[in-house]
Each structure stands twice: as structure tokens, then as C-alpha cells.
CSV table of C-alpha atoms in Angstrom, one decimal:
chain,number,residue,atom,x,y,z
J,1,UNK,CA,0.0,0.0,0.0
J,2,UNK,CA,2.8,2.6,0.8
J,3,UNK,CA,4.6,1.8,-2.8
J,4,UNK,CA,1.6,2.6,-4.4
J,5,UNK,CA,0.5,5.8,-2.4
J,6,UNK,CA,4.2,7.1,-3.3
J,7,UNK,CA,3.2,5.9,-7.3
J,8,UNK,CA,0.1,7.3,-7.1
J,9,UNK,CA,1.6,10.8,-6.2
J,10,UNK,CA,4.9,10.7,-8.4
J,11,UNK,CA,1.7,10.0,-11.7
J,12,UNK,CA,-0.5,12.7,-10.6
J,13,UNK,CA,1.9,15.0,-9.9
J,14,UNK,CA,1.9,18.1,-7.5
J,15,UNK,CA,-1.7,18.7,-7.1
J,16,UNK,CA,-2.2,15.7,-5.3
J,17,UNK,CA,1.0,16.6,-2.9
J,18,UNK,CA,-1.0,19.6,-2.2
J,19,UNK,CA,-3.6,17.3,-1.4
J,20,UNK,CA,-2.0,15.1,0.4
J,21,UNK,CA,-0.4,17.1,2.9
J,22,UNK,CA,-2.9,20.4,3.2
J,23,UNK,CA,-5.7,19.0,2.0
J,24,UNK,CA,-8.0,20.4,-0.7
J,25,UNK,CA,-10.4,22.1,1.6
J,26,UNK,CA,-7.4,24.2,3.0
J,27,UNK,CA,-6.3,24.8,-0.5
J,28,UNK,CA,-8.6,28.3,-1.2
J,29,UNK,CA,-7.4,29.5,2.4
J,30,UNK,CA,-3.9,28.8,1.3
J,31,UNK,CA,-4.5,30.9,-2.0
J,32,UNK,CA,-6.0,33.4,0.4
J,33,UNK,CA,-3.0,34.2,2.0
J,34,UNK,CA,-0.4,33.4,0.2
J,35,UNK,CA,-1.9,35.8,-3.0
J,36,UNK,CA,-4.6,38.2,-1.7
J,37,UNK,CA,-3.3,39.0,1.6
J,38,UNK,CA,0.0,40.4,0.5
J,39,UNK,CA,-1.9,43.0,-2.0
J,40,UNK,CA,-4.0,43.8,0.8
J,41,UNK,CA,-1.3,44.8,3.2
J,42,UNK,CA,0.8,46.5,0.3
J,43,UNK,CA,-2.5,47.9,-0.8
J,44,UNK,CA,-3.5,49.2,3.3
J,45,UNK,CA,0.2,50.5,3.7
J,46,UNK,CA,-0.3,52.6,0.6
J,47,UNK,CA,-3.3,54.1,1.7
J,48,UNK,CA,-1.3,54.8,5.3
J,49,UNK,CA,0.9,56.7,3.3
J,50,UNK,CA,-0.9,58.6,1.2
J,51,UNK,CA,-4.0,58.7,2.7
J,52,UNK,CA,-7.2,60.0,0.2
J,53,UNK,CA,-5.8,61.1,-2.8
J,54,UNK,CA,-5.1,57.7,-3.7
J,55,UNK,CA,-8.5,56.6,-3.3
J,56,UNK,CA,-9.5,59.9,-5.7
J,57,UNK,CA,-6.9,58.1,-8.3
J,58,UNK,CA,-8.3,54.9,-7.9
J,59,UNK,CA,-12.1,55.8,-8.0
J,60,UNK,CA,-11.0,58.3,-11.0
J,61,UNK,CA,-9.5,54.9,-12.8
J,62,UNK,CA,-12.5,53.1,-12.1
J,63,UNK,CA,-14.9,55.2,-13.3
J,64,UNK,CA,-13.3,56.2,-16.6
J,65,UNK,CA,-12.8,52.8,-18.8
J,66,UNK,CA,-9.8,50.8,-16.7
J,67,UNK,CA,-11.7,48.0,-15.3
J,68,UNK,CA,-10.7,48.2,-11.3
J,69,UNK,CA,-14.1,47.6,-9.1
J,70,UNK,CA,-14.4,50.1,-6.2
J,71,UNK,CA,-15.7,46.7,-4.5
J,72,UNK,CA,-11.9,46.3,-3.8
J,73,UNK,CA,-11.0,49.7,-3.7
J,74,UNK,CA,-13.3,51.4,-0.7
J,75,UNK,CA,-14.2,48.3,1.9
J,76,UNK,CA,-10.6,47.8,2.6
J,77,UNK,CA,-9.9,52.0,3.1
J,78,UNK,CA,-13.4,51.8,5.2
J,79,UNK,CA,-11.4,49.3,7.3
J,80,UNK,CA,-8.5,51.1,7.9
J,81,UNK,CA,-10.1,54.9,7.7
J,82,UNK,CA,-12.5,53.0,11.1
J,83,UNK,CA,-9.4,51.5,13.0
J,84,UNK,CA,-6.3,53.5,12.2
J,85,UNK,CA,-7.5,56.7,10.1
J,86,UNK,CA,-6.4,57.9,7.0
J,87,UNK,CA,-4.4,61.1,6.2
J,88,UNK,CA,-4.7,64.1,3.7
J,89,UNK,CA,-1.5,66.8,4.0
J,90,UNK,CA,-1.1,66.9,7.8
J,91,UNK,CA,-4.6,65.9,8.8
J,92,UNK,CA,-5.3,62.8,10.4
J,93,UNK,CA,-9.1,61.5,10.6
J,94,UNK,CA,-10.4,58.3,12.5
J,95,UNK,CA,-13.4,56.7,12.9
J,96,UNK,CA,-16.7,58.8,11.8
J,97,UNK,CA,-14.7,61.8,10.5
J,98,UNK,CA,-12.5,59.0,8.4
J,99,UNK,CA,-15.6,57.7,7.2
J,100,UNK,CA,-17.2,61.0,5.8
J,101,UNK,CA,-13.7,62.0,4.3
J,102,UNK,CA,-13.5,58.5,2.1
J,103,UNK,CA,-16.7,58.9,1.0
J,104,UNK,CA,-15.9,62.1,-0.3
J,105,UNK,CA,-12.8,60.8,-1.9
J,106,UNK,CA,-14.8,58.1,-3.0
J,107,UNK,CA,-17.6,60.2,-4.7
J,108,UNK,CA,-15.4,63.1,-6.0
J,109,UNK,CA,-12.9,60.4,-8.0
J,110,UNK,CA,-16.1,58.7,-9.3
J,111,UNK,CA,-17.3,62.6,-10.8
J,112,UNK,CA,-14.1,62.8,-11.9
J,113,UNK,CA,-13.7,59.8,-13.8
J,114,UNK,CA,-17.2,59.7,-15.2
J,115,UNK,CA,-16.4,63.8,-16.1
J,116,UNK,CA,-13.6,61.6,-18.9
J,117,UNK,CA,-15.9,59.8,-19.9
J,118,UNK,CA,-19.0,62.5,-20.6
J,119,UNK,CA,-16.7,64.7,-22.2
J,120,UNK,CA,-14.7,62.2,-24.2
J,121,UNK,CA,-18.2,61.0,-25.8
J,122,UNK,CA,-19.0,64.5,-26.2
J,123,UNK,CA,-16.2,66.0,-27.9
J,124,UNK,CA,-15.6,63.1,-29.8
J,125,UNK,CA,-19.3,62.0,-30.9
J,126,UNK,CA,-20.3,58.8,-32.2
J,127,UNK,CA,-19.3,57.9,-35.2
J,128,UNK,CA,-16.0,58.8,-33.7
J,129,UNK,CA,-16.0,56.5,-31.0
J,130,UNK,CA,-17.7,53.7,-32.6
J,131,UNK,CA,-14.8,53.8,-35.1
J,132,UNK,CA,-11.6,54.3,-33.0
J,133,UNK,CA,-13.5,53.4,-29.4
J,134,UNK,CA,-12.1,50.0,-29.1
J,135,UNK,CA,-8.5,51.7,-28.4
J,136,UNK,CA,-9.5,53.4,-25.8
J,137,UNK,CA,-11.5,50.1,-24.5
J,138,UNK,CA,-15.0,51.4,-25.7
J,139,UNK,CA,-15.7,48.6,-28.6
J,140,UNK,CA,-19.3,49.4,-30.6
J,141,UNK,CA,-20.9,46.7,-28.5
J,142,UNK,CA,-20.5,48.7,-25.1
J,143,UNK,CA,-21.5,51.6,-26.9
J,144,UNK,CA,-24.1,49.9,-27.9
J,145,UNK,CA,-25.3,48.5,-24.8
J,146,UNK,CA,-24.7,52.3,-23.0
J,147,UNK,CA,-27.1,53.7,-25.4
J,148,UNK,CA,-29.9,50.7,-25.3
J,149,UNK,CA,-29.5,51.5,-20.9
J,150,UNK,CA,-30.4,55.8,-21.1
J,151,UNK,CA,-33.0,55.2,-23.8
J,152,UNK,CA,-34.5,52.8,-20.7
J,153,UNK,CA,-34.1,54.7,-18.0
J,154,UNK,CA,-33.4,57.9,-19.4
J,155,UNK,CA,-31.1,60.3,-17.1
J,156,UNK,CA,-32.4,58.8,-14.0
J,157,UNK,CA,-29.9,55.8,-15.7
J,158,UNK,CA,-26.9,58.0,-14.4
J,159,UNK,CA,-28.1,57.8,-10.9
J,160,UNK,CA,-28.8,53.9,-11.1
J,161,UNK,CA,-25.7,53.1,-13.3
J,162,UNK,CA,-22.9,54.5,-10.3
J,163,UNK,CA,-24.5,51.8,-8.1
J,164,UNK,CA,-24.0,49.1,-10.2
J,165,UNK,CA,-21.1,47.1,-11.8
J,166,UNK,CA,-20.6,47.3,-15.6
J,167,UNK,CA,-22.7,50.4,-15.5
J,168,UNK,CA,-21.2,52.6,-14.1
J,169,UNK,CA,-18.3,53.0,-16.5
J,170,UNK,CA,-20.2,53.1,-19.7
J,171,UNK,CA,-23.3,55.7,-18.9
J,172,UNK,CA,-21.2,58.8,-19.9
J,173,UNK,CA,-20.9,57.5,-23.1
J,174,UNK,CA,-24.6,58.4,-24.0
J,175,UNK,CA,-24.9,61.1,-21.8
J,176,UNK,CA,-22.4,62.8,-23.8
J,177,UNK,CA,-23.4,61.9,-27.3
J,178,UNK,CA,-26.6,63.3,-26.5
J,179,UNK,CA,-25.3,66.1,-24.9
J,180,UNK,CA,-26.6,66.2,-21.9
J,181,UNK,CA,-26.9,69.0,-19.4
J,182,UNK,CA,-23.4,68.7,-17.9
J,183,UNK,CA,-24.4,69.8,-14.1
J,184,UNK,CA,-27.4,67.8,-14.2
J,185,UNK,CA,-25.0,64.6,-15.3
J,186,UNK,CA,-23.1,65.9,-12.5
J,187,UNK,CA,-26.0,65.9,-9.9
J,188,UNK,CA,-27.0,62.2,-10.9
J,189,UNK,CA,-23.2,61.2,-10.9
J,190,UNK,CA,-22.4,62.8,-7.1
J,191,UNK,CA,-25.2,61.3,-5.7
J,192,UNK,CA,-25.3,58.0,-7.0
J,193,UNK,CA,-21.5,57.7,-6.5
J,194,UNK,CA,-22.0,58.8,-2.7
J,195,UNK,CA,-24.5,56.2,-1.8
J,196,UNK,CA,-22.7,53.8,-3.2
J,197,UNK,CA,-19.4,54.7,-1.5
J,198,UNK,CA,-21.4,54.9,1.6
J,199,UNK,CA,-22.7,51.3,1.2
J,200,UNK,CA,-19.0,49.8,0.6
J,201,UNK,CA,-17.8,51.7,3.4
J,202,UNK,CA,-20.7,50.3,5.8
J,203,UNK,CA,-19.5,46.3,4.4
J,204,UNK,CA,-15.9,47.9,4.3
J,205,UNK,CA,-16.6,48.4,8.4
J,206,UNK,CA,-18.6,45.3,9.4
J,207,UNK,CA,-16.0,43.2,7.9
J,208,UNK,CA,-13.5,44.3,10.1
J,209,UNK,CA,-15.5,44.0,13.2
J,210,UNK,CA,-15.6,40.1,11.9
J,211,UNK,CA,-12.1,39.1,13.6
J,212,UNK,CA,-12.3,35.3,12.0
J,213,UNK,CA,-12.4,37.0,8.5
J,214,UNK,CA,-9.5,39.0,9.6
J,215,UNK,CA,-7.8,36.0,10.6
J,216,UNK,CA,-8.0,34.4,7.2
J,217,UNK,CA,-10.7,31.9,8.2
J,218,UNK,CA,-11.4,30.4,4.8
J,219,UNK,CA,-15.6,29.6,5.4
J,220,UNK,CA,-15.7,33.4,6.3
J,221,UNK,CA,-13.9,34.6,3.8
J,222,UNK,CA,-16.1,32.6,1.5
J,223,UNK,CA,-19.2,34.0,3.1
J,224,UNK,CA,-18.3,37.6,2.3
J,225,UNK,CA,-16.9,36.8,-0.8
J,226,UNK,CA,-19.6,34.4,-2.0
J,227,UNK,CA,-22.4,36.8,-0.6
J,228,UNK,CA,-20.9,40.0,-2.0
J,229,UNK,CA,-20.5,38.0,-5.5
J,230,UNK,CA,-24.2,37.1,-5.4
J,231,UNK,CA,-25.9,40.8,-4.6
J,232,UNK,CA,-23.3,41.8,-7.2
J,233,UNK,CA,-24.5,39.6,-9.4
J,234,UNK,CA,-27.9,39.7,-9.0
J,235,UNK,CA,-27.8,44.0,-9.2
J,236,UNK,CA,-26.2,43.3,-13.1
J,237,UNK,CA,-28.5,40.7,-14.1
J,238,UNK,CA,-31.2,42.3,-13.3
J,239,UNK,CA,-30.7,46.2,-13.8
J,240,UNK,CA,-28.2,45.7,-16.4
J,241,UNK,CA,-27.9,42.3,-18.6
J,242,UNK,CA,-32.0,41.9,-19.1
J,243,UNK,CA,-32.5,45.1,-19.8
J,244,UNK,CA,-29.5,45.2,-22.5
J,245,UNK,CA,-31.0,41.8,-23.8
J,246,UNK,CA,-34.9,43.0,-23.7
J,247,UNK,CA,-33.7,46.3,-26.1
J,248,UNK,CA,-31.2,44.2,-28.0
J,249,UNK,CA,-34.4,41.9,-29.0
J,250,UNK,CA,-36.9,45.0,-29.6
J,251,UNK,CA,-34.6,47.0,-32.1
């Protein structure tokens, strides 16, 4: 039996030493630490150094066309702005105050990125951008799509779009072909981006009250990630893929 336990591993190769000596089921907590948890203490030091404008640069990024989710960007800052604080210049704020200043970085790099984006499709217009868009990671199809979402929802579609995923990014594009009134683009885009920042702050905070999660505890970590991944989901199948599809099939 030992002889061909050794064979058995020496044919399958190093999966099943993995298996063998961690076990599968510690496998994804393994991955956990090993991968995630080092970008989230190089990502947490960052932010100790630089405090807020780096979550303005981020939230800029992700609402332009780069494709980085504020669901990783603002939970983690929420976590540190609650327990250790976060800086700007020589101000240090913790707790409540921390809060309200990373939901203001929050919401004024989300204007600011979606700003791009209005003004690009403005200046630019569309047969411009359905010809040269895919350089700029705009191809026809999310132009498309964009378009097919405001003639649903109209500009109350600016408000909904900051609050979900694969939305937001791609509801200036319309807004600005059409020419929308810039400051009431604006309105929609401040307010939808603050209640959204508010909500991953809220998560951002009750997941570091959860001391197993911060400990790496692999069915918590699935928990949160499996729950967030399912409201997530849900929001863009719902507010976003059926109504794409239900337009797509009308014209």
C-alpha cells in the first residue's frame, strides 16, 4: 500500500501533494494568504501613506474605462479609515470623520472619472468612438449597450448606473453623445457615486469588526466573498444584462 501511495503521487503530480499534505479544503485559504493577503497589506500601507488622494486616483481609474471595481477599492480603506485613520496633508481623521472624508474621496474620484468619460463622448461624438472606441477600451458593443441602458431609464440611468457594476463605466458615453446637461449629469453622478461609496464603506466596516475573516478563516472569507459576489450579481443581471437583452431583441 505505501509503494503505491508514493506511485500514485509521483503520476499525478503536484496537485495531489497539495492534497496530500494540506488537503483540498485548505487549499482556497492557502490561496487566500499566500496571493490576496499580501496586495491587501501592500494595498492598506499605501493608503497609510498617502492617505485619500489615492482613493481619488483609484475611483477616478475606475470610473473612466480601466476595469478596477471600487468593491476592492473602498471596503478595505473603510477598514482602515475606522481603526487607524487615514491622512490628507497633515490631517489625520479616524473613525466617523475618516468615514465622511473616504466617501468624499470616493464620490469626487467617481465625478471625476465619469467627467472623462462625458466629455470624451461628447467632444468626440459617435461615429468617432464607434470607429476608434475599441482603443481606448470602448468597442461598438458597449457603446451599444450604453445607449440601449439611457433610452431605458433615461437620465435617471446616471443615478442607477454609479450603483452598479458594468454600468457605471459606460453611462457617460450616452450622456455625452446626447449632450446632456453637464451639471445635471453631474447631480446624478455625485449622488449615485455617494451612496454607493457609503454602502461599501458600511460592508468595508462590518468586515472588520468580523475578527475570523480577519484571521484568514477560509468559510468566512467565502461567506463575504460568496455573498458580496451574489448581490453583485444579481444587481447586473437584473438592472443591467435583461434590460441590454430585452432592447437588444426589440430594435
Amino acid at each position: 500500500m505505501a509503494v503505491r501511495r508514493r506511485c500514485f503521487c509521483s503520476v499525478k503530480g503536484r496537485g495531489n501533494y497539495f492534497s496530500l499534505r494540506f488537503g483540498w479544503r485548505n487549499y482556497p485559504a492557502l490561496m487566500f494568504k499566500n496571493i490576496f493577503a499580501p496586495l491587501l497589506a501592500w494595498y492598506l500601507a499605501t493608503l497609510k501613506t498617502a492617505g485619500y488622494p489615492v482613493i481619488v486616483l483609484l475611483m477616478t481609474m475606475e470610473s473612466s474605462v480601466l476595469p478596477i471595481p471600487a468593491e476592492a477599492i473602498m471596503p478595505p480603506a473603510a477598514y482602515l479609515a475606522w481603526f487607524e485613520g487615514l491622512r490628507i496633508f497633515n490631517f489625520h481623521f479616524v473613525g466617523w470623520p475618516g468615514e465622511v472624508g473616504l466617501v468624499l474621496a470616493g464620490t469626487i474620484g467617481s465625478w471625476l472619472g465619469a467627467t472623462i468619460i462625458y466629455w470624451l463622448a461628447r467632444l468626440a461624438g459617435r461615429p468617432l468612438l464607434i470607429r476608434y472606441g475599441r482603443y481606448i477600451l470602448m468597442p461598438p458593443e458597449k457603446i451599444e449597450k450604453s445607449e440601449r441602458w439611457m433610452s431605458h431609464y433615461g437620465p435617471m440611468g446616471v443615478f442607477v448606473a454609479r450603483l452598479l457594476p458594468g454600468a457605471r463605466q459606460l453611462v457617460g458615453i450616452p450622456a455625452g453623445v446626447a449632450r446632456m446637461d453637464y451639471l445635471k449629469y453631474s447631480i446624478y453622478t455625485l449622488l449615485g457615486a455617494a451612496t454607493w461609496c457609503s454602502v461599501l464603506c458600511y460592508v468595508g466596516v462590518k468586515a472588520g469588526q468580523d475578527e475570523q475573516l480577519m484571521h484568514g478563516e477560509i468559510r468566512h472569507v467565502a461567506l463575504w466573498l460568496g455573498g458580496a459576489a451574489l448581490v453583485l450579481g444579481a444587481l447586473y443581471y437584473f438592472f443591467v444584462h435583461r434590460q441590454m437583452t430585452a432592447q437588444a431583441d426589440k430594435s
